[in-house]
Short mmCIF file of C-alpha atoms in Angstrom, two decimals:
data_model
loop_
_atom_site.label_atom_id
_atom_site.label_comp_id
_atom_site.label_asym_id
_atom_site.label_seq_id
_atom_site.Cartn_x
_atom_site.Cartn_y
_atom_site.Cartn_z
CA MET A 5 -15.39 -10.83 35.49
CA ASN A 6 -12.89 -13.84 34.99
CA CYS A 7 -9.15 -13.57 33.55
CA ASP A 8 -10.48 -14.86 30.12
CA ALA A 9 -12.92 -12.07 29.74
CA VAL A 10 -10.22 -9.53 31.14
CA THR A 11 -7.45 -10.84 28.72
CA LYS A 12 -9.82 -10.02 25.81
CA LEU A 13 -10.53 -6.50 27.17
CA ILE A 14 -6.99 -5.48 27.78
CA PRO A 15 -6.14 -4.16 24.43
CA LEU A 16 -9.56 -2.58 24.19
CA TYR A 17 -8.76 -1.10 27.51
CA TYR A 18 -5.35 0.31 26.24
CA TYR A 19 -6.72 1.97 23.50
CA GLY A 20 -9.54 3.55 25.34
CA GLU A 21 -12.37 1.65 23.74
CA LEU A 22 -14.49 0.41 26.74
CA THR A 23 -17.31 1.81 28.38
CA PRO A 24 -16.73 3.35 31.78
CA ASP A 25 -18.42 0.52 33.49
CA GLU A 26 -15.96 -2.19 31.64
CA GLU A 27 -13.12 0.04 32.54
CA ASP A 28 -14.01 -0.15 36.08
CA GLN A 29 -14.47 -3.76 36.04
CA VAL A 30 -11.02 -4.37 34.35
CA ASP A 31 -9.36 -1.91 36.76
CA GLN A 32 -10.65 -3.97 39.79
CA HIS A 33 -9.66 -7.14 38.59
CA VAL A 34 -6.23 -6.26 37.61
CA HIS A 35 -5.65 -4.80 40.87
CA GLU A 36 -6.43 -8.09 42.37
CA CYS A 37 -4.91 -10.45 39.92
CA ALA A 38 -1.27 -10.72 39.43
CA ALA A 39 -1.34 -12.51 36.15
CA CYS A 40 -3.63 -9.92 34.35
CA GLY A 41 -1.72 -7.25 35.77
CA VAL A 42 1.51 -8.68 34.10
CA SER A 43 -0.62 -9.12 30.90
CA MET A 44 -1.57 -5.06 31.21
CA GLU A 45 2.10 -4.36 31.42
CA GLN A 46 2.91 -6.50 28.56
CA GLN A 47 0.21 -4.75 26.41
CA GLN A 48 1.82 -1.36 27.26
CA SER A 49 5.31 -2.73 26.28
CA LEU A 50 3.98 -4.00 23.24
CA ALA A 51 2.62 -0.54 22.12
CA ALA A 52 5.68 1.33 23.20
CA ALA A 53 7.82 -1.17 21.18
CA LEU A 54 5.35 -0.65 18.29
CA ASP A 55 5.30 3.28 18.73
CA ARG A 56 9.07 3.42 18.13
CA ARG A 57 8.56 1.82 14.62
CA LYS A 58 6.57 4.72 13.56
CA LEU A 59 7.64 5.83 9.88
CA ASP A 60 7.86 9.58 9.03
CA ILE A 61 7.13 10.80 5.59
CA PRO A 62 10.62 11.40 3.91
CA PRO A 63 10.88 15.37 3.27
CA LEU A 64 9.49 16.58 -0.40
CA MET A 65 7.51 13.24 -0.54
CA LEU A 66 4.19 14.89 0.11
CA GLU A 67 4.77 17.67 -2.35
CA ASP A 68 5.92 15.20 -4.99
CA CYS A 69 2.75 13.32 -4.74
CA ARG A 70 0.77 16.21 -4.87
CA ASP A 71 2.56 17.67 -7.96
CA ASP A 72 2.55 13.90 -9.55
CA LEU A 73 -1.52 14.06 -9.01
CA MET A 74 -2.24 17.32 -10.38
CA ALA A 75 0.03 16.60 -13.30
CA ALA A 76 -2.02 13.22 -13.80
CA ILE A 77 -5.30 15.29 -13.39
CA ALA A 78 -3.94 17.66 -16.04
CA GLY A 79 -2.88 15.05 -18.51
CA GLY A 80 -6.70 14.27 -18.99
CA ILE A 81 -8.01 12.00 -16.24
CA PRO A 82 -11.66 11.79 -17.04
CA ARG A 83 -14.16 13.38 -14.63
CA GLN A 84 -17.64 13.29 -13.89
CA VAL A 85 -18.93 16.77 -12.70
CA LYS A 86 -22.37 16.72 -10.83
CA PRO A 87 -24.39 18.55 -13.31
CA GLU A 88 -27.53 20.57 -12.05
CA LYS A 89 -29.70 18.47 -14.94
CA GLY A 90 -27.76 16.12 -17.45
CA PRO A 91 -27.67 17.37 -21.13
CA TRP A 92 -29.94 14.69 -22.01
CA ALA A 93 -32.50 15.58 -19.34
CA LEU A 94 -32.53 19.13 -20.56
CA PHE A 95 -32.88 17.95 -24.24
CA LEU A 96 -35.70 15.93 -23.29
CA GLU A 97 -37.38 18.69 -21.50
CA ALA A 98 -36.83 20.94 -24.18
CA MET A 99 -38.44 18.43 -26.79
CA ALA A 100 -41.26 17.92 -24.33
CA ALA A 101 -41.98 21.49 -24.00
CA THR A 102 -41.83 22.00 -27.79
CA PHE A 103 -43.90 19.26 -28.67
CA ALA A 104 -46.66 19.17 -25.75
CA GLY A 105 -49.53 17.08 -26.69
CA PHE A 106 -47.19 14.96 -29.06
CA GLY A 107 -46.07 12.44 -26.28
CA ARG A 108 -46.27 9.47 -28.67
CA LEU A 109 -44.09 11.00 -31.14
CA ARG A 110 -41.53 12.26 -28.78
CA GLN A 111 -38.83 9.50 -29.13
CA PRO A 112 -39.08 9.30 -33.00
CA VAL A 113 -39.07 13.18 -33.18
CA ALA A 114 -36.02 13.21 -30.74
CA ALA A 115 -34.31 10.56 -32.76
CA VAL A 116 -34.84 12.57 -36.00
CA ALA A 117 -33.53 15.63 -34.24
CA LEU A 118 -30.46 13.96 -32.94
CA ILE A 119 -29.48 12.96 -36.62
CA LEU A 120 -29.93 16.33 -37.74
CA LEU A 121 -27.85 18.02 -34.76
CA GLY A 122 -25.30 15.47 -35.77
CA TYR A 123 -25.29 16.20 -39.40
CA LEU A 124 -25.03 20.03 -38.74
CA ALA A 125 -22.46 19.50 -36.24
CA ALA A 126 -20.33 17.96 -38.77
CA ARG A 127 -21.17 20.22 -41.43
CA TYR A 128 -20.60 23.43 -39.93
CA SER A 129 -18.11 22.86 -37.07
CA GLY A 130 -15.11 23.98 -39.25
CA ALA A 131 -11.96 25.37 -38.04
CA GLY A 132 -13.07 27.06 -35.07
CA ALA A 133 -13.99 23.61 -33.41
CA ALA A 134 -11.43 21.63 -31.32
CA SER A 135 -10.43 18.64 -33.54
CA LEU A 136 -10.32 15.92 -30.50
CA SER A 137 -12.71 15.36 -27.82
CA ALA A 138 -11.50 17.23 -24.66
CA VAL A 139 -12.25 14.36 -22.63
CA PRO A 140 -10.27 11.49 -23.59
CA ASN A 141 -11.70 7.95 -23.82
CA ASP A 142 -11.07 5.86 -20.61
CA ASN A 143 -8.45 3.50 -22.38
CA VAL A 144 -6.50 6.22 -23.97
CA TYR A 145 -4.15 8.35 -21.42
CA SER A 146 -2.99 11.74 -22.89
CA ASN A 147 -0.21 13.79 -21.72
CA VAL A 148 0.16 17.62 -22.90
CA ARG A 149 3.34 17.33 -25.28
CA SER A 150 3.17 21.36 -26.25
CA VAL A 151 0.82 24.32 -25.90
CA LYS A 152 1.02 26.98 -28.70
CA ALA A 153 -1.08 30.00 -29.07
CA LEU A 154 -2.01 30.70 -32.91
CA ASN A 155 -2.31 34.04 -34.44
CA ASP A 156 -6.00 33.77 -35.20
CA GLY A 157 -6.59 33.46 -31.48
CA SER A 158 -6.85 29.95 -31.17
CA VAL A 159 -4.69 27.51 -29.37
CA GLN A 160 -2.73 24.21 -30.57
CA ILE A 161 -2.30 21.56 -28.32
CA THR A 162 -0.15 18.41 -28.95
CA LEU A 163 -1.02 15.28 -27.08
CA ASP A 164 0.88 12.02 -26.58
CA GLU A 165 -1.53 9.22 -26.24
CA THR A 166 -0.96 6.12 -24.82
CA ARG A 167 -3.83 3.31 -25.40
CA ARG A 168 -4.30 0.64 -23.11
CA ARG A 169 -5.20 -3.01 -23.91
CA GLU A 170 -6.29 -5.81 -21.43
CA ILE A 171 -5.30 -9.58 -22.28
CA THR A 172 -6.62 -12.42 -20.26
CA GLY A 173 -5.30 -15.84 -20.71
CA ARG A 174 -3.98 -18.51 -18.54
CA LEU A 175 -0.21 -19.13 -17.46
CA GLU A 176 0.53 -22.02 -19.88
CA ASP A 177 -0.43 -19.93 -23.05
CA SER A 178 2.95 -18.98 -24.61
CA ASN A 179 1.82 -15.72 -25.41
CA ILE A 180 0.90 -14.91 -21.72
CA GLN A 181 4.25 -16.31 -20.81
CA ARG A 182 5.99 -14.03 -23.32
CA PHE A 183 4.58 -10.78 -21.83
CA ILE A 184 5.23 -12.14 -18.61
CA LEU A 185 8.87 -12.49 -19.26
CA ALA A 186 8.68 -8.95 -20.85
CA GLY A 187 6.99 -7.71 -17.75
CA SER A 188 9.88 -9.14 -15.52
CA ARG A 189 12.05 -6.51 -17.40
CA ASP A 190 9.67 -3.61 -17.34
CA GLU A 191 10.94 -0.23 -16.22
CA ASP A 192 8.02 -0.15 -13.45
CA ALA A 193 8.98 -1.94 -10.59
CA ALA A 194 5.29 -2.92 -9.64
CA VAL A 195 4.86 -4.79 -12.93
CA ARG A 196 8.36 -6.43 -12.54
CA VAL A 197 7.16 -7.75 -8.69
CA GLU A 198 4.04 -9.10 -10.24
CA SER A 199 5.67 -10.60 -13.31
CA VAL A 200 8.37 -12.27 -11.42
CA GLY A 201 5.66 -13.55 -8.87
CA LEU A 202 4.35 -15.31 -11.59
CA LEU A 203 7.14 -16.94 -12.79
CA LYS A 204 7.43 -18.91 -9.76
CA ASN A 205 5.81 -21.94 -11.02
CA ARG A 206 7.65 -21.89 -14.33
CA ALA A 207 11.03 -22.04 -12.93
CA ASP A 208 11.57 -25.41 -14.59
CA SER A 209 11.65 -23.42 -18.01
CA GLN A 210 14.91 -22.03 -19.06
CA GLU A 211 13.58 -18.58 -20.00
CA ALA A 212 11.69 -18.14 -16.84
CA LEU A 213 14.75 -19.44 -14.59
CA ASP A 214 16.95 -16.98 -16.64
CA SER A 215 14.65 -14.05 -15.74
CA LEU A 216 14.48 -14.95 -12.09
CA LEU A 217 18.19 -15.34 -11.85
CA ASN A 218 18.71 -12.04 -13.63
CA ALA A 219 16.13 -10.12 -11.40
CA LEU A 220 17.80 -11.48 -8.11
CA ALA A 221 21.25 -10.54 -9.40
CA ASN A 222 20.78 -7.16 -10.95
CA ASP A 223 17.31 -5.80 -10.20
CA PRO A 224 17.81 -2.42 -8.50
CA ASN A 225 14.30 -2.83 -6.75
CA ASP A 226 14.36 -4.66 -3.23
CA GLY A 227 10.92 -6.06 -3.63
CA VAL A 228 11.65 -7.45 -7.05
CA ARG A 229 14.69 -9.32 -5.80
CA LEU A 230 13.06 -10.69 -2.55
CA LYS A 231 10.06 -11.75 -4.92
CA ALA A 232 12.54 -13.46 -7.31
CA LEU A 233 14.20 -15.25 -4.35
CA ASP A 234 10.74 -16.66 -3.35
CA ALA A 235 10.27 -17.65 -6.84
CA LEU A 236 13.57 -19.83 -6.67
CA LYS A 237 12.53 -21.63 -3.63
CA PRO A 238 11.40 -24.71 -5.76
CA VAL A 239 14.62 -24.96 -7.71
CA ALA A 240 17.03 -23.81 -4.68
CA GLY A 241 19.13 -27.03 -5.47
CA ASP A 242 19.91 -26.15 -9.24
CA PRO A 243 23.72 -25.44 -9.55
CA ARG A 244 22.96 -22.19 -11.33
CA VAL A 245 20.65 -21.07 -8.62
CA THR A 246 23.14 -22.04 -5.98
CA LYS A 247 25.94 -20.10 -7.72
CA THR A 248 23.74 -16.90 -8.05
CA LEU A 249 22.91 -17.31 -4.48
CA SER A 250 26.27 -17.29 -3.50
CA GLN A 251 27.09 -14.30 -5.20
CA VAL A 252 24.28 -12.53 -4.25
CA LEU A 253 24.89 -13.45 -0.67
CA LEU A 254 28.29 -11.48 -0.79
CA THR A 255 27.22 -8.54 -3.02
CA ASP A 256 23.73 -7.49 -2.35
CA ALA A 257 23.38 -4.22 -0.60
CA ASN A 258 20.19 -5.14 1.34
CA PRO A 259 20.55 -7.18 4.32
CA ALA A 260 16.84 -8.42 4.04
CA VAL A 261 17.82 -10.04 0.85
CA ARG A 262 21.14 -11.52 2.28
CA MET A 263 18.93 -12.81 5.06
CA GLN A 264 16.57 -14.64 2.94
CA VAL A 265 19.35 -15.91 0.76
CA ILE A 266 20.97 -17.63 3.76
CA ASP A 267 17.37 -19.14 4.61
CA LEU A 268 17.17 -20.67 0.82
CA MET A 269 20.68 -21.59 0.82
CA VAL A 270 20.64 -23.71 4.16
CA THR A 271 17.58 -25.85 3.19
CA ARG A 272 20.40 -28.58 2.93
CA ARG A 273 23.63 -29.03 4.08
CA ASP A 274 26.58 -28.40 1.53
CA ASP A 275 29.96 -28.05 2.31
CA SER A 276 30.20 -25.07 -0.76
CA VAL A 277 27.51 -23.11 1.50
CA VAL A 278 29.83 -23.46 4.60
CA GLY A 279 32.65 -22.04 2.62
CA VAL A 280 30.32 -19.07 1.48
CA LEU A 281 28.87 -18.58 4.92
CA GLN A 282 32.47 -18.54 6.17
CA ASN A 283 33.40 -16.28 3.56
CA LEU A 284 30.55 -13.97 4.44
CA MET A 285 31.46 -13.60 8.31
CA GLN A 286 34.89 -12.11 7.01
CA ARG A 287 32.97 -9.23 5.41
CA GLU A 288 29.59 -8.87 6.92
CA ASN A 289 28.87 -5.63 8.78
CA ASN A 290 25.09 -6.17 9.64
CA SER A 291 24.61 -7.87 13.06
CA GLY A 292 21.38 -9.55 11.99
CA VAL A 293 23.09 -11.29 8.88
CA ARG A 294 25.96 -12.18 11.18
CA LEU A 295 23.78 -13.57 13.67
CA LYS A 296 21.93 -15.86 11.20
CA ALA A 297 25.05 -17.08 9.24
CA SER A 298 26.68 -17.77 12.68
CA LYS A 299 23.82 -19.68 14.04
CA VAL A 300 23.83 -21.87 10.77
CA LEU A 301 27.50 -22.46 11.13
CA LYS A 302 27.16 -23.25 14.60
CA ASP A 303 24.21 -25.78 14.11
CA TRP A 304 26.38 -27.48 11.38
CA ASN A 305 29.35 -27.73 13.79
CA ALA A 306 31.49 -25.71 11.49
CA SER A 307 33.82 -22.95 12.56
CA ILE A 308 32.77 -19.40 11.96
CA GLY A 309 35.83 -18.39 10.58
CA THR A 310 38.25 -20.03 7.66
CA PHE A 311 41.61 -21.18 8.90
CA MET B 27 -0.36 5.87 21.29
CA ALA B 28 -0.34 7.92 18.11
CA GLN B 29 -3.34 10.33 17.27
CA ASP B 30 -3.47 11.81 13.74
CA ALA B 31 -5.26 14.90 12.75
CA ALA B 32 -7.60 12.62 10.42
CA GLY B 33 -9.00 11.14 13.58
CA ALA B 34 -10.38 14.48 14.79
CA ILE B 35 -11.57 15.30 11.18
CA GLY B 36 -13.09 11.70 10.75
CA ALA B 37 -16.13 12.59 13.08
CA ARG B 38 -17.86 15.18 11.21
CA VAL B 39 -17.24 17.03 8.22
CA SER B 40 -16.55 20.89 8.76
CA PRO B 41 -18.45 23.32 7.14
CA GLN B 42 -15.55 24.44 5.22
CA VAL B 43 -14.84 20.97 3.84
CA ASP B 44 -18.20 20.62 3.05
CA THR B 45 -18.02 23.69 1.02
CA LEU B 46 -14.95 22.78 -0.78
CA ILE B 47 -16.55 19.28 -1.44
CA ARG B 48 -19.74 20.75 -3.05
CA ALA B 49 -17.51 23.25 -4.96
CA ALA B 50 -15.33 20.44 -6.25
CA GLN B 51 -18.42 18.48 -7.21
CA GLY B 52 -19.21 21.44 -9.53
CA GLY B 53 -15.78 21.28 -11.08
CA ASP B 54 -13.90 23.86 -9.04
CA GLN B 55 -10.31 22.55 -9.52
CA ASP B 56 -8.84 24.86 -6.59
CA ALA B 57 -11.35 23.58 -4.31
CA PHE B 58 -10.47 20.02 -5.43
CA GLU B 59 -6.66 20.55 -4.59
CA GLN B 60 -7.53 22.21 -1.11
CA LEU B 61 -9.52 19.18 -0.35
CA VAL B 62 -6.68 16.82 -1.33
CA ARG B 63 -4.46 19.15 0.94
CA THR B 64 -6.73 18.82 3.81
CA TYR B 65 -6.51 15.06 4.00
CA ASP B 66 -3.66 13.94 1.92
CA GLN B 67 -0.79 13.94 4.77
CA SER B 68 -2.69 11.40 6.75
CA VAL B 69 -3.43 9.33 3.70
CA LEU B 70 0.29 9.09 2.71
CA ARG B 71 1.57 8.36 6.38
CA LEU B 72 -1.15 5.53 6.71
CA ALA B 73 0.04 4.13 3.36
CA MET B 74 3.89 4.47 4.17
CA ASN B 75 3.36 2.81 7.87
CA LEU B 76 1.25 -0.01 6.15
CA LEU B 77 3.37 -0.57 3.20
CA ARG B 78 6.70 0.60 4.55
CA SER B 79 7.58 1.44 0.70
CA PRO B 80 7.76 5.15 -0.42
CA GLU B 81 7.25 3.66 -3.95
CA ASP B 82 4.00 1.76 -2.97
CA ALA B 83 2.85 4.70 -0.71
CA ARG B 84 2.96 7.09 -3.78
CA ASP B 85 0.99 4.44 -5.94
CA VAL B 86 -1.73 4.43 -3.02
CA TYR B 87 -1.79 8.14 -3.02
CA GLN B 88 -2.11 8.60 -6.64
CA GLU B 89 -4.84 5.87 -7.15
CA ALA B 90 -6.61 6.94 -4.03
CA PHE B 91 -7.24 10.64 -5.12
CA LEU B 92 -7.80 9.63 -8.88
CA ARG B 93 -10.57 7.68 -7.69
CA VAL B 94 -11.82 10.59 -5.47
CA TYR B 95 -11.48 12.88 -8.40
CA ARG B 96 -13.53 10.43 -10.74
CA ASN B 97 -15.82 9.70 -8.23
CA LEU B 98 -16.60 12.93 -6.05
CA HIS B 99 -19.85 13.49 -7.88
CA ALA B 100 -21.18 10.28 -6.27
CA PHE B 101 -20.51 11.31 -2.72
CA ARG B 102 -24.06 12.09 -1.21
CA PHE B 103 -22.97 13.46 2.28
CA ASP B 104 -24.41 10.41 3.78
CA CYS B 105 -21.28 9.54 5.77
CA SER B 106 -18.26 11.67 6.73
CA PHE B 107 -15.86 12.55 3.78
CA HIS B 108 -12.90 11.19 5.69
CA THR B 109 -14.89 7.88 6.22
CA TRP B 110 -15.54 7.63 2.42
CA LEU B 111 -12.11 8.60 1.57
CA TYR B 112 -10.73 6.05 3.79
CA ARG B 113 -12.95 3.25 2.40
CA ILE B 114 -11.01 3.95 -0.95
CA VAL B 115 -7.65 4.09 0.82
CA THR B 116 -8.07 1.06 2.85
CA ASN B 117 -9.36 -0.81 -0.11
CA ILE B 118 -6.40 0.05 -2.17
CA CYS B 119 -3.86 -0.60 0.58
CA LEU B 120 -5.96 -4.09 1.43
CA ASP B 121 -5.40 -4.97 -2.10
CA GLN B 122 -1.59 -4.33 -1.82
CA LEU B 123 -1.27 -6.20 1.14
CA ARG B 124 -2.94 -9.27 -0.17
CA LYS B 125 -0.87 -9.18 -3.10
CA ARG B 126 2.09 -9.05 -1.04
CA LYS B 127 0.87 -11.91 0.96
CA VAL B 128 2.46 -14.14 -1.79
CA ARG B 129 5.71 -12.68 -1.12
CA LYS B 130 7.89 -11.66 1.96
CA GLU B 131 8.16 -8.18 1.03
CA GLU B 132 9.22 -6.56 4.36
CA ALA B 133 12.77 -5.93 3.57
CA ALA B 134 14.79 -4.03 6.48
CA VAL B 135 16.09 -1.46 3.74
CA MET B 136 14.12 0.47 1.22
CA GLU B 137 15.07 2.66 -1.86
CA THR B 138 14.23 6.40 -1.80
CA SER B 139 15.07 9.27 -3.87
CA ASP B 140 17.81 10.01 -1.06
CA GLY B 141 19.18 6.42 -1.50
CA PRO B 142 18.62 3.47 0.51
CA ILE B 143 17.46 3.96 4.24
CA ASP B 144 16.64 1.34 6.94
CA ARG B 145 13.06 1.07 7.22
CA MET B 146 13.55 1.01 11.09
CA GLU B 147 15.64 3.83 11.47
CA THR B 148 13.23 5.72 13.53
CA PHE B 149 13.98 3.13 16.40
CA GLU B 150 16.06 4.42 19.00
CA GLU B 151 19.47 3.17 19.01
CA GLU B 152 20.12 4.30 22.78
CA ALA B 153 23.81 3.94 23.05
CA ALA B 154 24.09 1.19 20.61
CA GLY B 155 27.45 2.24 19.63
CA SER B 156 28.91 1.60 23.15
CA ASP B 157 27.05 -1.36 23.85
CA PRO B 158 26.79 -4.06 21.49
CA GLU B 159 24.82 -6.46 23.26
CA ARG B 160 22.05 -3.66 23.45
CA SER B 161 22.46 -3.18 19.64
CA MET B 162 21.98 -6.92 19.09
CA TRP B 163 18.86 -7.01 21.19
CA ASN B 164 17.55 -3.95 19.20
CA GLN B 165 18.28 -5.57 15.82
CA GLU B 166 16.65 -8.77 17.15
CA LEU B 167 13.58 -6.76 18.31
CA LYS B 168 13.17 -5.15 15.07
CA GLN B 169 13.21 -8.54 13.25
CA ARG B 170 10.56 -9.86 15.49
CA ILE B 171 8.29 -6.80 15.00
CA GLU B 172 8.63 -7.08 11.45
CA ASN B 173 7.99 -10.71 11.60
CA ALA B 174 4.81 -10.17 13.98
CA LEU B 175 3.29 -7.67 11.75
CA VAL B 176 3.87 -10.19 8.53
CA GLY B 177 2.10 -12.88 10.46
CA LEU B 178 -1.04 -10.73 10.48
CA THR B 179 -3.73 -10.89 7.96
CA PRO B 180 -4.13 -7.74 5.66
CA ARG B 181 -7.50 -7.08 7.64
CA GLU B 182 -5.77 -7.68 10.97
CA ARG B 183 -2.95 -5.39 9.94
CA MET B 184 -5.19 -2.59 8.88
CA VAL B 185 -7.12 -2.43 11.95
CA PHE B 186 -4.19 -2.48 14.20
CA GLU B 187 -2.75 0.42 11.86
CA LEU B 188 -5.88 2.72 11.87
CA ARG B 189 -6.11 2.31 15.87
CA HIS B 190 -2.60 2.33 16.92
CA TYR B 191 -0.84 4.45 14.72
CA GLN B 192 -3.66 6.66 13.19
CA GLY B 193 -5.63 6.70 16.23
CA LEU B 194 -9.09 6.29 14.74
CA ARG B 195 -11.94 4.81 17.08
CA LEU B 196 -12.84 1.26 16.16
CA ARG B 197 -16.43 1.93 15.30
CA ASN B 198 -15.41 4.47 12.64
CA ILE B 199 -12.72 1.63 11.48
CA GLY B 200 -15.26 -0.81 11.15
CA GLU B 201 -17.49 1.71 9.07
CA MET B 202 -14.49 2.31 6.90
CA LEU B 203 -13.85 -1.43 6.27
CA GLY B 204 -17.70 -2.31 5.80
CA THR B 205 -18.04 -4.17 8.92
CA THR B 206 -19.08 -3.77 12.62
CA GLU B 207 -17.53 -2.39 15.39
CA GLU B 208 -17.57 -5.50 17.20
CA ALA B 209 -15.75 -7.30 14.34
CA ALA B 210 -13.13 -4.52 14.31
CA LYS B 211 -12.91 -5.09 17.86
CA ASN B 212 -12.30 -8.93 17.61
CA CYS B 213 -9.81 -8.00 14.82
CA LEU B 214 -7.70 -5.93 16.99
CA PHE B 215 -7.71 -8.39 19.76
CA ARG B 216 -6.27 -11.21 17.32
CA ALA B 217 -3.74 -8.81 16.18
CA THR B 218 -2.67 -7.89 19.48
CA GLN B 219 -2.65 -11.59 20.40
CA LYS B 220 -0.52 -12.77 17.46
CA MET B 221 1.87 -9.83 17.94
CA ARG B 222 2.36 -10.81 21.61
CA GLY B 223 2.87 -14.34 20.76
CA VAL B 224 5.62 -13.75 18.22
CA LEU B 225 7.40 -11.02 20.28
CA GLY B 226 7.40 -13.16 23.66
CA ASP B 227 9.84 -12.32 26.11
CA PHE B 228 10.93 -8.97 24.24
CA VAL B 229 7.63 -7.28 25.71
#
């Protein structure tokens, strides 16, 4: 087995995914080849470094998720239960048994019977029948608002129902743009992230730029702010953008956002940027951000502090 | 190397789980809830580690188990329930990762109900307070690891996550992702090479 082949097998060796024969061959080669021995050690170091990155689930998060799931199900998520035999199959069987010998007439007779059944159900289902279908329509999402036992033994349930509509269109469509702008201010962070991302190529429009700058400066969600930063890349030279970037760099609580702001601000050398970075160095606590800012200042032959 | 309980469950459905599935298929709500509780911790851990965002992990959890709820009647016991469930979960996570590919979402700090926390806080800060050089090195290593992971394709990231952190076998991973064991091996190799390339002299 040569070095190329062993290199390919080292990760699989580490994860115990080789056959015993393959393991023996790798063992033998690594024992004799110093370079592959180093590669094996690097694999172990990589795995050890990545092990330290493992993230635990925050306390109570699992219970919260379970509660939310069960609440969503209780709120009326439609579900198909596996029946022994479907109602249609049972109905047809019953019809077939009743009209045995009238095979040709089965369908028309069944149709007439269904119409009759519908008429009778509508005619005679009075106060005793539920006034709403127990299983909501796919596009209607129900939440139980109140449940009340009535004196006659029945139960009155109040539902809040939300109807979902889908709209498809091109980004250039003004109606679609209107919804995207509204989406960038939605209370759901996931909707804001997607909407802000879609504004990326519309940053030349005043409304879109306003929304992006607003998201970058004020959105509480890190993902949305990062997305807004990404969307602002093509217009990083715009004076309004530069001004907001400077403010965000000095005020944003998230070091990852600050790092990316630096990336965006330093695409071209500018004395005002030097000033902002020097100002940042006076107050920045995060070592990663300090490192990045100091590197830029060094590259630009600017002093790290202000004098 | 991390080994998750899900890996042990993955190979075969236990008789108890089998009974739970059949009861839940018949409409037994308690059985469905027990079924969820059997698997949901590993699902949430996968989503958290992969997406590094409690908000997104919650969405994956909810969406995955609602799909299970809606489609459990279609489960035919022709693969393990764990594999079937993970096909759903990995599909949702891959969609999320693909959406994120257009943005650099790996912020170092994430919002939780307990306030902002550093995503990498599980990193050991060995004597960092007394050794600024060491602390700087740790910070740089963290950043490199994040960069390395962002550089993987969603599929490479998924294979790596399932193998390294969830401890699943590559054969099972291939089955979950609708591909072969060989393809999963290649994916793992590419992921490892890319990460070693980015981490360079740090490992």
